[in-house]
Amino acid sequence: MKKVILFLVAVVSATMILSSCADKAGKVNDFRIKRGTNLSHWLSQSEERGEARQLHIQEDDMERLEQLGFDFVRIPIDEVQFWDEEGNKLPEAWDLLTNALDLCVKHHLRAIVDLHIIRSHYFNAVNEGGSNANTLFTSEEAQQDLINMWYQLSDVLKGYSNDSVAYEFMNEPVAEDHEQWNQLIAKVHKALREREPQRTLVIGSNMWQSYGTIKYLKVPEGDKNIILSFHYYNPMILTHYGAWWTPIGKYTGKVNYPGVLVSKEDYEAASDSVKAVIDENKFTTEEWNIDRIRSDFKDAIEAAKKYDLQLFCGEWGVYEPVDRELAYKWYKDMLTVFDEFNIAWTTWCYDADFGFWDQQKNDYKDKPLVDILVSGKKLEDK
């Protein structure tokens, strides 16, 4: 009889544990977001180290964002800042990240930790080539390295509430075949769910998190703690006018917005290489306006509805040298569409070359932009 009782106790206990795990995995987090910004060129895409890096983002930055009405930040991080070439942790960057997350909690800002660039994958390799060639999608070892990085990040970050911190396990994938990215999503998702069954994960579409490829994205089924992400910088001839790292940045003529972006006269004055980019994107024949933005967002909106998941534009913005009046018109149209469809967003970015804050002067470099950004829906208005 004693053995029977012990057996029944064991069965009941196991059932309760399994039920508890299922309930936990099935619970939808309160990781709700609406408007934010990227803390870029700090723990990612930056050569700053030592005191300069330590001072780059401080508590007053988080306090400022809270007071302005932002409710979250996206924090891009790079492998080279967190691990050396042998895979050993570089402690200072880890301390800076956790300190930033502690400050986010203090100032009521949710945070997305975004693994932005890894040694086996760089989103701009197609333009820069050379040693930046991507091997991630053809190397099992590189894929396991990515998973191992997230194991280590999870070990450090798992203590933060699921309602306050989310993981974006890779930025702007550039796989030759969409299925390569889908397979990697499934692999990383499975690995992370074994460690953290409920953490909110941000998953973007292939080919630079494009709105045009989100229809090919395969989202792990039954997981409601996922946010779908896309990026949007169109039309590039406006948002990246003068940007040296892009082919369209070589265009020096006038840009119009809204309407047809490039006049025939300005087109004829352009170089042959620039003309080719203009022709490819139909900048002299098609109109760009708020209706075009709505149309571009259609597939992303449909994907979010299909999976019943939150939609998030993780990057959007205008390069600092671009004519501000044109930029403001575009920003206002973008915000209108975001608010129409309850799309969360983080601008690119806070204080770098697309940003609104000047860390050196400790002052706004584009206060009118800030006023535009905080004029729309707040989180509680969603």
PDB file of C-alpha atoms in Angstrom, residues 49-351:
ATOM      1  CA  ARG A  49      36.416  51.814 -25.273  1.00  0.00           C
ATOM      2  CA  GLY A  50      37.382  52.659 -21.730  1.00  0.00           C
ATOM      3  CA  GLU A  51      36.130  55.913 -20.250  1.00  0.00           C
ATOM      4  CA  ALA A  52      34.574  57.177 -23.510  1.00  0.00           C
ATOM      5  CA  ARG A  53      32.380  54.087 -23.762  1.00  0.00           C
ATOM      6  CA  GLN A  54      31.559  54.162 -20.047  1.00  0.00           C
ATOM      7  CA  LEU A  55      30.367  57.758 -20.263  1.00  0.00           C
ATOM      8  CA  HIS A  56      28.487  57.401 -23.529  1.00  0.00           C
ATOM      9  CA  ILE A  57      25.158  56.296 -22.037  1.00  0.00           C
ATOM     10  CA  GLN A  58      24.418  57.399 -18.479  1.00  0.00           C
ATOM     11  CA  GLU A  59      21.435  57.623 -16.169  1.00  0.00           C
ATOM     12  CA  ASP A  60      20.520  61.090 -17.422  1.00  0.00           C
ATOM     13  CA  ASP A  61      19.945  59.589 -20.875  1.00  0.00           C
ATOM     14  CA  MET A  62      17.409  57.105 -19.530  1.00  0.00           C
ATOM     15  CA  GLU A  63      15.802  59.775 -17.391  1.00  0.00           C
ATOM     16  CA  ARG A  64      15.532  62.058 -20.425  1.00  0.00           C
ATOM     17  CA  LEU A  65      13.874  59.378 -22.553  1.00  0.00           C
ATOM     18  CA  GLU A  66      11.403  58.601 -19.795  1.00  0.00           C
ATOM     19  CA  GLN A  67      10.522  62.267 -19.351  1.00  0.00           C
ATOM     20  CA  LEU A  68      10.076  62.736 -23.097  1.00  0.00           C
ATOM     21  CA  GLY A  69       7.523  59.936 -23.162  1.00  0.00           C
ATOM     22  CA  PHE A  70       9.451  57.053 -24.698  1.00  0.00           C
ATOM     23  CA  ASP A  71       8.547  53.696 -23.181  1.00  0.00           C
ATOM     24  CA  PHE A  72      11.419  51.488 -24.356  1.00  0.00           C
ATOM     25  CA  VAL A  73      14.843  51.304 -25.968  1.00  0.00           C
ATOM     26  CA  ARG A  74      16.558  48.909 -28.331  1.00  0.00           C
ATOM     27  CA  ILE A  75      20.174  48.253 -27.363  1.00  0.00           C
ATOM     28  CA  PRO A  76      22.319  46.934 -30.234  1.00  0.00           C
ATOM     29  CA  ILE A  77      25.369  44.931 -29.105  1.00  0.00           C
ATOM     30  CA  ASP A  78      28.230  43.425 -31.123  1.00  0.00           C
ATOM     31  CA  GLU A  79      30.109  40.182 -30.615  1.00  0.00           C
ATOM     32  CA  VAL A  80      33.487  41.943 -30.820  1.00  0.00           C
ATOM     33  CA  GLN A  81      32.632  44.080 -27.797  1.00  0.00           C
ATOM     34  CA  PHE A  82      31.439  41.180 -25.634  1.00  0.00           C
ATOM     35  CA  TRP A  83      33.768  38.324 -26.612  1.00  0.00           C
ATOM     36  CA  ASP A  84      37.349  38.192 -27.848  1.00  0.00           C
ATOM     37  CA  GLU A  85      38.336  36.029 -30.818  1.00  0.00           C
ATOM     38  CA  GLU A  86      38.805  33.020 -28.535  1.00  0.00           C
ATOM     39  CA  GLY A  87      35.274  33.391 -27.195  1.00  0.00           C
ATOM     40  CA  ASN A  88      36.281  34.764 -23.803  1.00  0.00           C
ATOM     41  CA  LYS A  89      33.994  37.358 -22.237  1.00  0.00           C
ATOM     42  CA  LEU A  90      35.133  40.984 -22.151  1.00  0.00           C
ATOM     43  CA  PRO A  91      33.744  41.986 -18.752  1.00  0.00           C
ATOM     44  CA  GLU A  92      33.421  45.752 -19.154  1.00  0.00           C
ATOM     45  CA  ALA A  93      30.843  45.555 -21.942  1.00  0.00           C
ATOM     46  CA  TRP A  94      28.750  43.097 -19.916  1.00  0.00           C
ATOM     47  CA  ASP A  95      28.793  45.473 -16.954  1.00  0.00           C
ATOM     48  CA  LEU A  96      27.748  48.383 -19.162  1.00  0.00           C
ATOM     49  CA  LEU A  97      24.842  46.383 -20.580  1.00  0.00           C
ATOM     50  CA  THR A  98      23.502  45.219 -17.222  1.00  0.00           C
ATOM     51  CA  ASN A  99      23.923  48.712 -15.773  1.00  0.00           C
ATOM     52  CA  ALA A 100      21.919  50.106 -18.702  1.00  0.00           C
ATOM     53  CA  LEU A 101      19.180  47.522 -18.127  1.00  0.00           C
ATOM     54  CA  ASP A 102      19.095  48.373 -14.421  1.00  0.00           C
ATOM     55  CA  LEU A 103      18.652  52.038 -15.356  1.00  0.00           C
ATOM     56  CA  CYS A 104      15.884  51.099 -17.790  1.00  0.00           C
ATOM     57  CA  VAL A 105      14.023  49.345 -14.986  1.00  0.00           C
ATOM     58  CA  LYS A 106      14.543  52.343 -12.702  1.00  0.00           C
ATOM     59  CA  HIS A 107      13.179  54.741 -15.313  1.00  0.00           C
ATOM     60  CA  HIS A 108      10.267  52.583 -16.478  1.00  0.00           C
ATOM     61  CA  LEU A 109      11.750  51.790 -19.870  1.00  0.00           C
ATOM     62  CA  ARG A 110      11.464  48.322 -21.349  1.00  0.00           C
ATOM     63  CA  ALA A 111      14.488  47.136 -23.331  1.00  0.00           C
ATOM     64  CA  ILE A 112      15.248  44.932 -26.336  1.00  0.00           C
ATOM     65  CA  VAL A 113      18.777  43.501 -26.342  1.00  0.00           C
ATOM     66  CA  ASP A 114      19.673  43.188 -30.026  1.00  0.00           C
ATOM     67  CA  LEU A 115      22.659  41.089 -31.128  1.00  0.00           C
ATOM     68  CA  HIS A 116      23.493  43.426 -33.967  1.00  0.00           C
ATOM     69  CA  ILE A 117      26.719  42.209 -35.600  1.00  0.00           C
ATOM     70  CA  ILE A 118      28.528  38.900 -35.097  1.00  0.00           C
ATOM     71  CA  ARG A 119      31.801  37.756 -36.600  1.00  0.00           C
ATOM     72  CA  SER A 120      30.053  35.326 -38.946  1.00  0.00           C
ATOM     73  CA  HIS A 121      27.377  37.758 -40.105  1.00  0.00           C
ATOM     74  CA  TYR A 122      27.400  41.468 -40.938  1.00  0.00           C
ATOM     75  CA  PHE A 123      24.346  42.956 -42.623  1.00  0.00           C
ATOM     76  CA  ASN A 124      26.380  45.369 -44.768  1.00  0.00           C
ATOM     77  CA  ALA A 125      28.881  42.802 -46.030  1.00  0.00           C
ATOM     78  CA  VAL A 126      27.366  43.040 -49.500  1.00  0.00           C
ATOM     79  CA  ASN A 127      28.554  46.654 -49.725  1.00  0.00           C
ATOM     80  CA  GLU A 128      31.859  46.319 -47.889  1.00  0.00           C
ATOM     81  CA  GLY A 129      32.901  42.753 -48.810  1.00  0.00           C
ATOM     82  CA  GLY A 130      36.397  41.574 -47.967  1.00  0.00           C
ATOM     83  CA  SER A 131      36.823  40.139 -44.491  1.00  0.00           C
ATOM     84  CA  ASN A 132      33.163  40.823 -43.739  1.00  0.00           C
ATOM     85  CA  ALA A 133      31.951  37.934 -45.886  1.00  0.00           C
ATOM     86  CA  ASN A 134      29.091  36.087 -44.153  1.00  0.00           C
ATOM     87  CA  THR A 135      29.464  32.415 -43.246  1.00  0.00           C
ATOM     88  CA  LEU A 136      26.587  32.051 -40.769  1.00  0.00           C
ATOM     89  CA  PHE A 137      24.094  30.406 -43.100  1.00  0.00           C
ATOM     90  CA  THR A 138      26.545  27.852 -44.475  1.00  0.00           C
ATOM     91  CA  SER A 139      28.409  26.918 -41.287  1.00  0.00           C
ATOM     92  CA  GLU A 140      27.001  24.668 -38.568  1.00  0.00           C
ATOM     93  CA  GLU A 141      29.821  25.802 -36.316  1.00  0.00           C
ATOM     94  CA  ALA A 142      28.919  29.476 -36.784  1.00  0.00           C
ATOM     95  CA  GLN A 143      25.279  28.729 -36.008  1.00  0.00           C
ATOM     96  CA  GLN A 144      26.241  26.894 -32.836  1.00  0.00           C
ATOM     97  CA  ASP A 145      28.466  29.836 -31.895  1.00  0.00           C
ATOM     98  CA  LEU A 146      25.411  32.100 -32.212  1.00  0.00           C
ATOM     99  CA  ILE A 147      23.416  29.795 -29.934  1.00  0.00           C
ATOM    100  CA  ASN A 148      26.279  29.657 -27.441  1.00  0.00           C
ATOM    101  CA  MET A 149      26.414  33.457 -27.350  1.00  0.00           C
ATOM    102  CA  TRP A 150      22.735  33.515 -26.456  1.00  0.00           C
ATOM    103  CA  TYR A 151      23.246  30.857 -23.811  1.00  0.00           C
ATOM    104  CA  GLN A 152      25.792  33.148 -22.169  1.00  0.00           C
ATOM    105  CA  LEU A 153      23.602  36.231 -22.588  1.00  0.00           C
ATOM    106  CA  SER A 154      20.679  34.326 -21.100  1.00  0.00           C
ATOM    107  CA  ASP A 155      22.768  33.263 -18.108  1.00  0.00           C
ATOM    108  CA  VAL A 156      23.415  36.933 -17.332  1.00  0.00           C
ATOM    109  CA  LEU A 157      20.065  38.458 -18.349  1.00  0.00           C
ATOM    110  CA  LYS A 158      17.544  35.829 -17.260  1.00  0.00           C
ATOM    111  CA  GLY A 159      17.091  37.553 -13.901  1.00  0.00           C
ATOM    112  CA  TYR A 160      15.375  40.500 -15.574  1.00  0.00           C
ATOM    113  CA  SER A 161      11.605  40.296 -15.706  1.00  0.00           C
ATOM    114  CA  ASN A 162      10.034  38.898 -18.864  1.00  0.00           C
ATOM    115  CA  ASP A 163       7.870  42.012 -18.806  1.00  0.00           C
ATOM    116  CA  SER A 164      10.876  44.353 -18.962  1.00  0.00           C
ATOM    117  CA  VAL A 165      13.574  42.801 -21.190  1.00  0.00           C
ATOM    118  CA  ALA A 166      13.285  41.046 -24.562  1.00  0.00           C
ATOM    119  CA  TYR A 167      15.870  39.382 -26.821  1.00  0.00           C
ATOM    120  CA  GLU A 168      16.389  40.050 -30.538  1.00  0.00           C
ATOM    121  CA  PHE A 169      18.707  37.211 -31.383  1.00  0.00           C
ATOM    122  CA  MET A 170      20.012  38.655 -34.651  1.00  0.00           C
ATOM    123  CA  ASN A 171      19.744  41.896 -36.578  1.00  0.00           C
ATOM    124  CA  GLU A 172      19.019  42.193 -40.313  1.00  0.00           C
ATOM    125  CA  PRO A 173      19.702  38.658 -41.573  1.00  0.00           C
ATOM    126  CA  VAL A 174      20.981  38.459 -45.126  1.00  0.00           C
ATOM    127  CA  ALA A 175      20.496  34.852 -46.249  1.00  0.00           C
ATOM    128  CA  GLU A 176      20.600  33.945 -49.929  1.00  0.00           C
ATOM    129  CA  ASP A 177      17.535  31.756 -49.429  1.00  0.00           C
ATOM    130  CA  HIS A 178      14.665  32.678 -47.111  1.00  0.00           C
ATOM    131  CA  GLU A 179      14.482  29.091 -45.885  1.00  0.00           C
ATOM    132  CA  GLN A 180      18.037  29.330 -44.528  1.00  0.00           C
ATOM    133  CA  TRP A 181      16.895  32.066 -42.180  1.00  0.00           C
ATOM    134  CA  ASN A 182      13.699  30.208 -41.265  1.00  0.00           C
ATOM    135  CA  GLN A 183      15.717  27.120 -40.338  1.00  0.00           C
ATOM    136  CA  LEU A 184      18.075  29.168 -38.186  1.00  0.00           C
ATOM    137  CA  ILE A 185      15.106  30.837 -36.463  1.00  0.00           C
ATOM    138  CA  ALA A 186      13.728  27.402 -35.555  1.00  0.00           C
ATOM    139  CA  LYS A 187      17.103  26.281 -34.233  1.00  0.00           C
ATOM    140  CA  VAL A 188      17.791  29.353 -32.083  1.00  0.00           C
ATOM    141  CA  HIS A 189      14.183  29.552 -30.908  1.00  0.00           C
ATOM    142  CA  LYS A 190      14.302  25.921 -29.716  1.00  0.00           C
ATOM    143  CA  ALA A 191      17.598  26.496 -27.897  1.00  0.00           C
ATOM    144  CA  LEU A 192      16.390  29.643 -26.133  1.00  0.00           C
ATOM    145  CA  ARG A 193      13.042  28.174 -25.202  1.00  0.00           C
ATOM    146  CA  GLU A 194      14.810  25.322 -23.409  1.00  0.00           C
ATOM    147  CA  ARG A 195      16.502  27.943 -21.222  1.00  0.00           C
ATOM    148  CA  GLU A 196      13.789  30.602 -21.037  1.00  0.00           C
ATOM    149  CA  PRO A 197      10.361  29.285 -22.028  1.00  0.00           C
ATOM    150  CA  GLN A 198       8.638  32.628 -21.691  1.00  0.00           C
ATOM    151  CA  ARG A 199      11.100  35.387 -22.647  1.00  0.00           C
ATOM    152  CA  THR A 200       9.806  37.696 -25.385  1.00  0.00           C
ATOM    153  CA  LEU A 201      11.789  37.158 -28.586  1.00  0.00           C
ATOM    154  CA  VAL A 202      11.949  39.663 -31.430  1.00  0.00           C
ATOM    155  CA  ILE A 203      12.193  38.021 -34.841  1.00  0.00           C
ATOM    156  CA  GLY A 204      12.779  39.937 -38.060  1.00  0.00           C
ATOM    157  CA  SER A 205      12.428  39.103 -41.728  1.00  0.00           C
ATOM    158  CA  ASN A 206      15.191  38.122 -44.140  1.00  0.00           C
ATOM    159  CA  MET A 207      17.169  40.533 -46.336  1.00  0.00           C
ATOM    160  CA  TRP A 208      17.818  43.382 -43.922  1.00  0.00           C
ATOM    161  CA  GLN A 209      14.552  42.865 -42.019  1.00  0.00           C
ATOM    162  CA  SER A 210      12.709  44.015 -45.119  1.00  0.00           C
ATOM    163  CA  TYR A 211       8.980  44.672 -45.185  1.00  0.00           C
ATOM    164  CA  GLY A 212       8.999  42.954 -48.576  1.00  0.00           C
ATOM    165  CA  THR A 213      10.231  39.585 -47.271  1.00  0.00           C
ATOM    166  CA  ILE A 214       8.178  39.235 -44.111  1.00  0.00           C
ATOM    167  CA  LYS A 215       5.633  37.165 -46.063  1.00  0.00           C
ATOM    168  CA  TYR A 216       8.295  34.437 -46.351  1.00  0.00           C
ATOM    169  CA  LEU A 217       8.979  34.380 -42.611  1.00  0.00           C
ATOM    170  CA  LYS A 218       8.064  31.180 -40.762  1.00  0.00           C
ATOM    171  CA  VAL A 219       7.248  31.935 -37.151  1.00  0.00           C
ATOM    172  CA  PRO A 220       7.449  29.150 -34.531  1.00  0.00           C
ATOM    173  CA  GLU A 221       3.887  27.991 -33.960  1.00  0.00           C
ATOM    174  CA  GLY A 222       1.995  28.439 -30.719  1.00  0.00           C
ATOM    175  CA  ASP A 223       4.421  30.918 -29.178  1.00  0.00           C
ATOM    176  CA  LYS A 224       2.688  34.206 -28.333  1.00  0.00           C
ATOM    177  CA  ASN A 225       5.768  35.731 -26.700  1.00  0.00           C
ATOM    178  CA  ILE A 226       7.206  36.742 -30.063  1.00  0.00           C
ATOM    179  CA  ILE A 227       7.273  40.181 -31.657  1.00  0.00           C
ATOM    180  CA  LEU A 228       7.546  40.453 -35.444  1.00  0.00           C
ATOM    181  CA  SER A 229      10.057  43.034 -36.630  1.00  0.00           C
ATOM    182  CA  PHE A 230      10.800  44.875 -39.842  1.00  0.00           C
ATOM    183  CA  HIS A 231      12.935  47.908 -40.749  1.00  0.00           C
ATOM    184  CA  TYR A 232      12.003  50.742 -43.081  1.00  0.00           C
ATOM    185  CA  TYR A 233      14.160  53.452 -44.656  1.00  0.00           C
ATOM    186  CA  ASN A 234      12.310  53.988 -47.912  1.00  0.00           C
ATOM    187  CA  PRO A 235      12.743  55.943 -50.036  1.00  0.00           C
ATOM    188  CA  MET A 236      16.488  55.606 -49.504  1.00  0.00           C
ATOM    189  CA  ILE A 237      17.232  58.557 -51.758  1.00  0.00           C
ATOM    190  CA  LEU A 238      15.536  60.709 -49.105  1.00  0.00           C
ATOM    191  CA  THR A 239      16.461  58.968 -45.844  1.00  0.00           C
ATOM    192  CA  HIS A 240      20.094  58.309 -46.858  1.00  0.00           C
ATOM    193  CA  TYR A 241      20.784  61.415 -48.902  1.00  0.00           C
ATOM    194  CA  GLY A 242      24.543  61.975 -48.773  1.00  0.00           C
ATOM    195  CA  ALA A 243      25.208  58.735 -46.861  1.00  0.00           C
ATOM    196  CA  TRP A 244      28.687  57.724 -48.015  1.00  0.00           C
ATOM    197  CA  TRP A 245      28.187  53.999 -47.303  1.00  0.00           C
ATOM    198  CA  THR A 246      25.307  53.550 -49.773  1.00  0.00           C
ATOM    199  CA  PRO A 247      25.271  53.759 -53.588  1.00  0.00           C
ATOM    200  CA  ILE A 248      22.346  56.221 -53.568  1.00  0.00           C
ATOM    201  CA  GLY A 249      24.298  58.473 -51.210  1.00  0.00           C
ATOM    202  CA  LYS A 250      26.293  59.663 -54.214  1.00  0.00           C
ATOM    203  CA  TYR A 251      23.252  61.472 -55.597  1.00  0.00           C
ATOM    204  CA  THR A 252      23.667  65.251 -55.178  1.00  0.00           C
ATOM    205  CA  GLY A 253      20.563  66.642 -56.896  1.00  0.00           C
ATOM    206  CA  LYS A 254      17.349  67.823 -55.298  1.00  0.00           C
ATOM    207  CA  VAL A 255      14.912  65.422 -53.623  1.00  0.00           C
ATOM    208  CA  ASN A 256      11.159  66.004 -53.397  1.00  0.00           C
ATOM    209  CA  TYR A 257       8.753  64.527 -50.849  1.00  0.00           C
ATOM    210  CA  PRO A 258       5.877  63.823 -51.102  1.00  0.00           C
ATOM    211  CA  GLY A 259       5.561  63.262 -54.831  1.00  0.00           C
ATOM    212  CA  VAL A 260       7.961  62.138 -57.541  1.00  0.00           C
ATOM    213  CA  LEU A 261      11.319  62.159 -55.802  1.00  0.00           C
ATOM    214  CA  VAL A 262      13.679  63.169 -58.623  1.00  0.00           C
ATOM    215  CA  SER A 263      12.955  65.573 -61.477  1.00  0.00           C
ATOM    216  CA  LYS A 264      14.008  64.782 -65.041  1.00  0.00           C
ATOM    217  CA  GLU A 265      16.506  67.655 -64.927  1.00  0.00           C
ATOM    218  CA  ASP A 266      18.216  66.345 -61.784  1.00  0.00           C
ATOM    219  CA  TYR A 267      18.198  62.834 -63.180  1.00  0.00           C
ATOM    220  CA  GLU A 268      19.967  63.934 -66.366  1.00  0.00           C
ATOM    221  CA  ALA A 269      22.639  65.689 -64.299  1.00  0.00           C
ATOM    222  CA  ALA A 270      23.447  62.532 -62.313  1.00  0.00           C
ATOM    223  CA  SER A 271      26.279  60.093 -63.025  1.00  0.00           C
ATOM    224  CA  ASP A 272      25.550  56.856 -64.854  1.00  0.00           C
ATOM    225  CA  SER A 273      25.987  54.779 -61.677  1.00  0.00           C
ATOM    226  CA  VAL A 274      23.531  56.976 -59.786  1.00  0.00           C
ATOM    227  CA  LYS A 275      21.099  56.907 -62.717  1.00  0.00           C
ATOM    228  CA  ALA A 276      21.129  53.116 -62.532  1.00  0.00           C
ATOM    229  CA  VAL A 277      20.052  53.200 -58.878  1.00  0.00           C
ATOM    230  CA  ILE A 278      17.385  55.818 -59.617  1.00  0.00           C
ATOM    231  CA  ASP A 279      16.050  53.718 -62.489  1.00  0.00           C
ATOM    232  CA  GLU A 280      16.044  50.546 -60.403  1.00  0.00           C
ATOM    233  CA  ASN A 281      13.935  52.217 -57.719  1.00  0.00           C
ATOM    234  CA  LYS A 282      11.731  54.216 -60.120  1.00  0.00           C
ATOM    235  CA  PHE A 283      12.464  57.473 -58.294  1.00  0.00           C
ATOM    236  CA  THR A 284      11.619  59.532 -61.403  1.00  0.00           C
ATOM    237  CA  THR A 285       8.323  57.837 -62.213  1.00  0.00           C
ATOM    238  CA  GLU A 286       6.572  56.746 -59.011  1.00  0.00           C
ATOM    239  CA  GLU A 287       5.086  58.933 -56.314  1.00  0.00           C
ATOM    240  CA  TRP A 288       6.152  58.509 -52.717  1.00  0.00           C
ATOM    241  CA  ASN A 289       3.703  59.556 -50.028  1.00  0.00           C
ATOM    242  CA  ILE A 290       1.769  58.242 -47.063  1.00  0.00           C
ATOM    243  CA  ASP A 291      -0.272  55.912 -49.276  1.00  0.00           C
ATOM    244  CA  ARG A 292       2.949  54.340 -50.553  1.00  0.00           C
ATOM    245  CA  ILE A 293       4.063  53.763 -46.961  1.00  0.00           C
ATOM    246  CA  ARG A 294       0.730  52.115 -46.125  1.00  0.00           C
ATOM    247  CA  SER A 295       1.071  49.901 -49.162  1.00  0.00           C
ATOM    248  CA  ASP A 296       4.630  48.900 -48.251  1.00  0.00           C
ATOM    249  CA  PHE A 297       3.548  47.952 -44.730  1.00  0.00           C
ATOM    250  CA  LYS A 298       0.704  45.723 -45.932  1.00  0.00           C
ATOM    251  CA  ASP A 299       2.537  42.370 -45.820  1.00  0.00           C
ATOM    252  CA  ALA A 300       3.985  43.081 -42.379  1.00  0.00           C
ATOM    253  CA  ILE A 301       0.559  44.020 -41.029  1.00  0.00           C
ATOM    254  CA  GLU A 302      -0.965  40.877 -42.531  1.00  0.00           C
ATOM    255  CA  ALA A 303       1.773  38.684 -41.036  1.00  0.00           C
ATOM    256  CA  ALA A 304       1.138  40.139 -37.567  1.00  0.00           C
ATOM    257  CA  LYS A 305      -2.578  39.446 -37.969  1.00  0.00           C
ATOM    258  CA  LYS A 306      -1.922  35.919 -39.226  1.00  0.00           C
ATOM    259  CA  TYR A 307       0.186  35.000 -36.206  1.00  0.00           C
ATOM    260  CA  ASP A 308      -1.706  37.274 -33.797  1.00  0.00           C
ATOM    261  CA  LEU A 309       1.547  38.920 -32.720  1.00  0.00           C
ATOM    262  CA  GLN A 310       2.726  42.424 -31.990  1.00  0.00           C
ATOM    263  CA  LEU A 311       4.361  44.255 -34.913  1.00  0.00           C
ATOM    264  CA  PHE A 312       7.467  46.364 -34.446  1.00  0.00           C
ATOM    265  CA  CYS A 313       9.483  48.620 -36.764  1.00  0.00           C
ATOM    266  CA  GLY A 314      12.904  48.333 -35.160  1.00  0.00           C
ATOM    267  CA  GLU A 315      14.705  50.870 -37.349  1.00  0.00           C
ATOM    268  CA  TRP A 316      13.543  53.913 -39.273  1.00  0.00           C
ATOM    269  CA  GLY A 317      14.959  57.383 -39.577  1.00  0.00           C
ATOM    270  CA  VAL A 318      16.591  60.071 -41.717  1.00  0.00           C
ATOM    271  CA  TYR A 319      20.300  60.825 -41.995  1.00  0.00           C
ATOM    272  CA  GLU A 320      21.254  64.029 -40.193  1.00  0.00           C
ATOM    273  CA  PRO A 321      22.407  66.106 -43.239  1.00  0.00           C
ATOM    274  CA  VAL A 322      19.073  65.629 -45.060  1.00  0.00           C
ATOM    275  CA  ASP A 323      16.886  68.738 -45.465  1.00  0.00           C
ATOM    276  CA  ARG A 324      14.918  68.879 -42.217  1.00  0.00           C
ATOM    277  CA  GLU A 325      11.612  69.979 -43.702  1.00  0.00           C
ATOM    278  CA  LEU A 326      11.597  66.992 -46.047  1.00  0.00           C
ATOM    279  CA  ALA A 327      12.606  64.750 -43.168  1.00  0.00           C
ATOM    280  CA  TYR A 328       9.811  66.024 -40.933  1.00  0.00           C
ATOM    281  CA  LYS A 329       7.186  65.384 -43.608  1.00  0.00           C
ATOM    282  CA  TRP A 330       8.369  61.792 -43.901  1.00  0.00           C
ATOM    283  CA  TYR A 331       8.515  61.300 -40.122  1.00  0.00           C
ATOM    284  CA  LYS A 332       4.947  62.583 -39.744  1.00  0.00           C
ATOM    285  CA  ASP A 333       3.647  60.223 -42.433  1.00  0.00           C
ATOM    286  CA  MET A 334       5.454  57.283 -40.848  1.00  0.00           C
ATOM    287  CA  LEU A 335       4.034  58.044 -37.416  1.00  0.00           C
ATOM    288  CA  THR A 336       0.525  58.363 -38.819  1.00  0.00           C
ATOM    289  CA  VAL A 337       0.728  54.865 -40.301  1.00  0.00           C
ATOM    290  CA  PHE A 338       2.337  53.435 -37.159  1.00  0.00           C
ATOM    291  CA  ASP A 339      -0.525  54.794 -35.080  1.00  0.00           C
ATOM    292  CA  GLU A 340      -3.214  53.646 -37.525  1.00  0.00           C
ATOM    293  CA  PHE A 341      -2.047  50.024 -37.225  1.00  0.00           C
ATOM    294  CA  ASN A 342      -0.677  50.060 -33.649  1.00  0.00           C
ATOM    295  CA  ILE A 343       2.877  49.384 -34.801  1.00  0.00           C
ATOM    296  CA  ALA A 344       5.562  49.829 -32.152  1.00  0.00           C
ATOM    297  CA  TRP A 345       8.789  51.538 -33.222  1.00  0.00           C
ATOM    298  CA  THR A 346      12.321  52.541 -32.309  1.00  0.00           C
ATOM    299  CA  THR A 347      13.923  55.334 -34.294  1.00  0.00           C
ATOM    300  CA  TRP A 348      17.396  54.988 -35.637  1.00  0.00           C
ATOM    301  CA  CYS A 349      18.597  56.543 -33.454  1.00  0.00           C
ATOM    302  CA  TYR A 350      19.158  58.437 -30.175  1.00  0.00           C
ATOM    303  CA  ASP A 351      22.478  60.271 -30.461  1.00  0.00           C
TER     304      ASP A 351
END
